[in-house]
PDB file of C-alpha atoms in Angstrom:
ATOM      1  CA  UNK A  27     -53.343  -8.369  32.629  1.00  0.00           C
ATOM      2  CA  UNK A  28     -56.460  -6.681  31.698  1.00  0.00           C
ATOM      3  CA  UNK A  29     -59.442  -5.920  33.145  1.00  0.00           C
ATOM      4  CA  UNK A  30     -62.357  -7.201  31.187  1.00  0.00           C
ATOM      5  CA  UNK A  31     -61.912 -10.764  29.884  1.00  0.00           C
ATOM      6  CA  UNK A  32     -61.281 -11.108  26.174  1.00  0.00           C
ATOM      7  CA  UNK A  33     -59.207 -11.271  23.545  1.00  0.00           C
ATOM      8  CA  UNK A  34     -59.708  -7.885  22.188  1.00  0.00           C
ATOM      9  CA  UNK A  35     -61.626  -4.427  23.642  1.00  0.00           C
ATOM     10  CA  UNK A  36     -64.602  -5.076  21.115  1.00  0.00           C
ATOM     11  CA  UNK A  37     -66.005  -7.841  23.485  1.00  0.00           C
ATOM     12  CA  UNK A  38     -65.701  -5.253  26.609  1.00  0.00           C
ATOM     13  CA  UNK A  39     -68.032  -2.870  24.224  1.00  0.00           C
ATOM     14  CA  UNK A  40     -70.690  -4.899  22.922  1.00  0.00           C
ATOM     15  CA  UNK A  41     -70.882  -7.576  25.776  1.00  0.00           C
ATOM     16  CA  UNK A  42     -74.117  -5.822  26.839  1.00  0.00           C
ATOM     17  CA  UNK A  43     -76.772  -3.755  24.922  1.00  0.00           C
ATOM     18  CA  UNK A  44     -76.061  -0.128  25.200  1.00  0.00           C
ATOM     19  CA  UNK A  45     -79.414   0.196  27.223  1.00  0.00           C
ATOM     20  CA  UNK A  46     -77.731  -2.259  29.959  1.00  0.00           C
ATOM     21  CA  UNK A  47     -74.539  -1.163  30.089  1.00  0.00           C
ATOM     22  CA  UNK A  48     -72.861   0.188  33.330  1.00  0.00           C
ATOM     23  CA  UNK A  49     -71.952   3.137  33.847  1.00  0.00           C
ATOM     24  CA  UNK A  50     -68.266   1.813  34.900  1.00  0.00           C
ATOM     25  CA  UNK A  51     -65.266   2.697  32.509  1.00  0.00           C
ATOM     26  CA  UNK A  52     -63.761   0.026  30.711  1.00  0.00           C
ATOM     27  CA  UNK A  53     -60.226  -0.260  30.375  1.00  0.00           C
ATOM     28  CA  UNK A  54     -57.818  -2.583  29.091  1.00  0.00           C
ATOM     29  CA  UNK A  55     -53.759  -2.926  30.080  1.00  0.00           C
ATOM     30  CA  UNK A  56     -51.849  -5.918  29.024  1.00  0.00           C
ATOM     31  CA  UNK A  57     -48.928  -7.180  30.769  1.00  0.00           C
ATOM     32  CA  UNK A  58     -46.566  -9.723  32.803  1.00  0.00           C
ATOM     33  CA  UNK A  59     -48.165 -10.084  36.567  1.00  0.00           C
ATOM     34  CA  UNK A  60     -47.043 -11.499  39.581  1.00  0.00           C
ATOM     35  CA  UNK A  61     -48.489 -13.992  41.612  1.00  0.00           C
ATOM     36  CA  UNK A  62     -48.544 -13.203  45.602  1.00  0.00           C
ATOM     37  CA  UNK A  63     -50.342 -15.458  47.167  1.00  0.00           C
ATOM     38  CA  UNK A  64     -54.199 -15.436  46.010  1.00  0.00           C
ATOM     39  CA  UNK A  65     -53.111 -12.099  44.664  1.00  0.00           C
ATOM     40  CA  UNK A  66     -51.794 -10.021  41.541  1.00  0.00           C
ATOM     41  CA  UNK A  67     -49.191  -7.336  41.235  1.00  0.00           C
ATOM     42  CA  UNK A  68     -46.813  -6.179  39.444  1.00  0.00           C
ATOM     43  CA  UNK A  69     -46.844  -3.025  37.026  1.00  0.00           C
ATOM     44  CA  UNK A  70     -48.518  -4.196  34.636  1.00  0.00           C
ATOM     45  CA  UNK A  71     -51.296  -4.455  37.964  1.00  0.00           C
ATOM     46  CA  UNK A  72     -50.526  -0.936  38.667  1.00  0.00           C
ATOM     47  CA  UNK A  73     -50.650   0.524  35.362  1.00  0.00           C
ATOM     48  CA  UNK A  74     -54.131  -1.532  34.406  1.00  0.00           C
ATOM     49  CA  UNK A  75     -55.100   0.412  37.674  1.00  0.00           C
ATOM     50  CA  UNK A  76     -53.974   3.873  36.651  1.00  0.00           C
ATOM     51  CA  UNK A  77     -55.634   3.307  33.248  1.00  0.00           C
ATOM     52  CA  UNK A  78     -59.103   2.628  34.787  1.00  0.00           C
ATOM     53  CA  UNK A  79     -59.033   5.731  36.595  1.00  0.00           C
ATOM     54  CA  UNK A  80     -58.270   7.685  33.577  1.00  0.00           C
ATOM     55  CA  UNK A  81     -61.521   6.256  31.804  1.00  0.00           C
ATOM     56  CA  UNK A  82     -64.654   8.856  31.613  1.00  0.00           C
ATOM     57  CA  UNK A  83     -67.907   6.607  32.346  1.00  0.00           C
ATOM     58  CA  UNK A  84     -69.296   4.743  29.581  1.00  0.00           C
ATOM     59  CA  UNK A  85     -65.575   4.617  28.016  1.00  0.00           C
ATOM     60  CA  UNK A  86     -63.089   2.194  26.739  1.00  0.00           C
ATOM     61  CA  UNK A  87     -59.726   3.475  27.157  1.00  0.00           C
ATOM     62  CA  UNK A  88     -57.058   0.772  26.336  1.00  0.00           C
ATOM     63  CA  UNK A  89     -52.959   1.036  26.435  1.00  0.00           C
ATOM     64  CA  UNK A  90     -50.545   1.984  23.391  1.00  0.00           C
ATOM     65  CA  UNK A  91     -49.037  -1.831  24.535  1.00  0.00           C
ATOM     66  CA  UNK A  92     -52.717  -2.760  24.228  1.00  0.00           C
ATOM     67  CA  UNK A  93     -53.670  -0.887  21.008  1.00  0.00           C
ATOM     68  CA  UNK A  94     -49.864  -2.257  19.316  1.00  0.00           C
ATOM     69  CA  UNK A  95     -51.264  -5.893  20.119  1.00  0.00           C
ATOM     70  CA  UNK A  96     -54.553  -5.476  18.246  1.00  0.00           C
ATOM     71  CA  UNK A  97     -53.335  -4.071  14.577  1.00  0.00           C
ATOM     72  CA  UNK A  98     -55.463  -5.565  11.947  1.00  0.00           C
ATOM     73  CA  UNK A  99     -58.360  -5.940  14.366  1.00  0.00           C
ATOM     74  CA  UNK A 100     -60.426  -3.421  12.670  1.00  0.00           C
ATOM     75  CA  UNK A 101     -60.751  -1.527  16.144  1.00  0.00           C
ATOM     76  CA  UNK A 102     -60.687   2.068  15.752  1.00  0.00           C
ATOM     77  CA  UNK A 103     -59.334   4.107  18.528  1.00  0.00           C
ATOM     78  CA  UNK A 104     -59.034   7.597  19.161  1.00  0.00           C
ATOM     79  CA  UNK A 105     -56.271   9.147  20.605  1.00  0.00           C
ATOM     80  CA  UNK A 106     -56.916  10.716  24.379  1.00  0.00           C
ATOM     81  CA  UNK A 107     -52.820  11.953  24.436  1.00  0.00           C
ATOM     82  CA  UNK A 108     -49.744  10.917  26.725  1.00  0.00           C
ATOM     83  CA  UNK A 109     -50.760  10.969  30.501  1.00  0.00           C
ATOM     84  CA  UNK A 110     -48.628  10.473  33.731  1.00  0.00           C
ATOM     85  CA  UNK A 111     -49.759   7.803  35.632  1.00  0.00           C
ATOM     86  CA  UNK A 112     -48.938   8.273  39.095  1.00  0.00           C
ATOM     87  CA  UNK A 113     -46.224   5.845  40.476  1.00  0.00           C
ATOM     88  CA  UNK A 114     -45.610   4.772  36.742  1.00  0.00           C
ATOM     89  CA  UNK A 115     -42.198   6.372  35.078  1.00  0.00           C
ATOM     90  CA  UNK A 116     -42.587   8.110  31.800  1.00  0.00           C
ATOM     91  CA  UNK A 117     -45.533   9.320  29.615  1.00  0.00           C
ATOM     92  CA  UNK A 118     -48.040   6.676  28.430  1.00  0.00           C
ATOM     93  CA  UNK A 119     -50.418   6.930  25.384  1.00  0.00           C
ATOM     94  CA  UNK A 120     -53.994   6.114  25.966  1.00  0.00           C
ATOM     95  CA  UNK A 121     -56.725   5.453  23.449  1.00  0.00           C
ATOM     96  CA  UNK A 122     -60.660   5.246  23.650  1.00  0.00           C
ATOM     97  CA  UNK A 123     -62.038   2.180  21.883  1.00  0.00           C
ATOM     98  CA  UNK A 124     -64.304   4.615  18.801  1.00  0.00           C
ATOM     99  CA  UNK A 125     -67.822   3.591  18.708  1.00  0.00           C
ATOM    100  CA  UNK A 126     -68.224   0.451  16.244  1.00  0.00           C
TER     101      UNK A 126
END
């Protein structure tokens, strides 16, 4: 799953001039979902979820899974260190999209 459409985080940045862009986080998770009913879930749901509400305004914070999936992209990412995300076991990397 993630949470802006895509096939990478670069279209999430420059999708709008940065005069125009909201003020709303971007974040990206990838993952297997479940269907229930005209619904998602699943943890990859959940940890696309925790993910956004790590993300400062104005910010692109992706996944390791997501940041794995993109080598040889030419994205640059900074590291923003291992987080808990609540309900989620373990420590997961995140990474901020670095300004093109």
């Amino acid at each position: 799953m993630t949470a802006r459409r895509g096939r990478s985080p670069r279209p999430a940045r420059s999708a709008a001039p940065s005069s125009s862009r909201p003020a709303d986080p971007g974040r990206v998770h990838t993952g297997e979902c479940e269907r229930i009913g005209d619904d998602l879930g699943g943890i990859a749901v959940h940890i696309g979820a925790r993910v956004s509400s790590a993300a400062a305004p104005g910010e692109i914070l992706v996944s390791q899974t997501v940041r794995d999936l993109v080598v040889g992209s030419g994205i640059e990412f900074a590291d923003s260190g291992a987080r808990t995300l609540k309900g989620v076991p373990g420590e997961w990397r995140l990474f901020a999209v670095a300004p093109q």
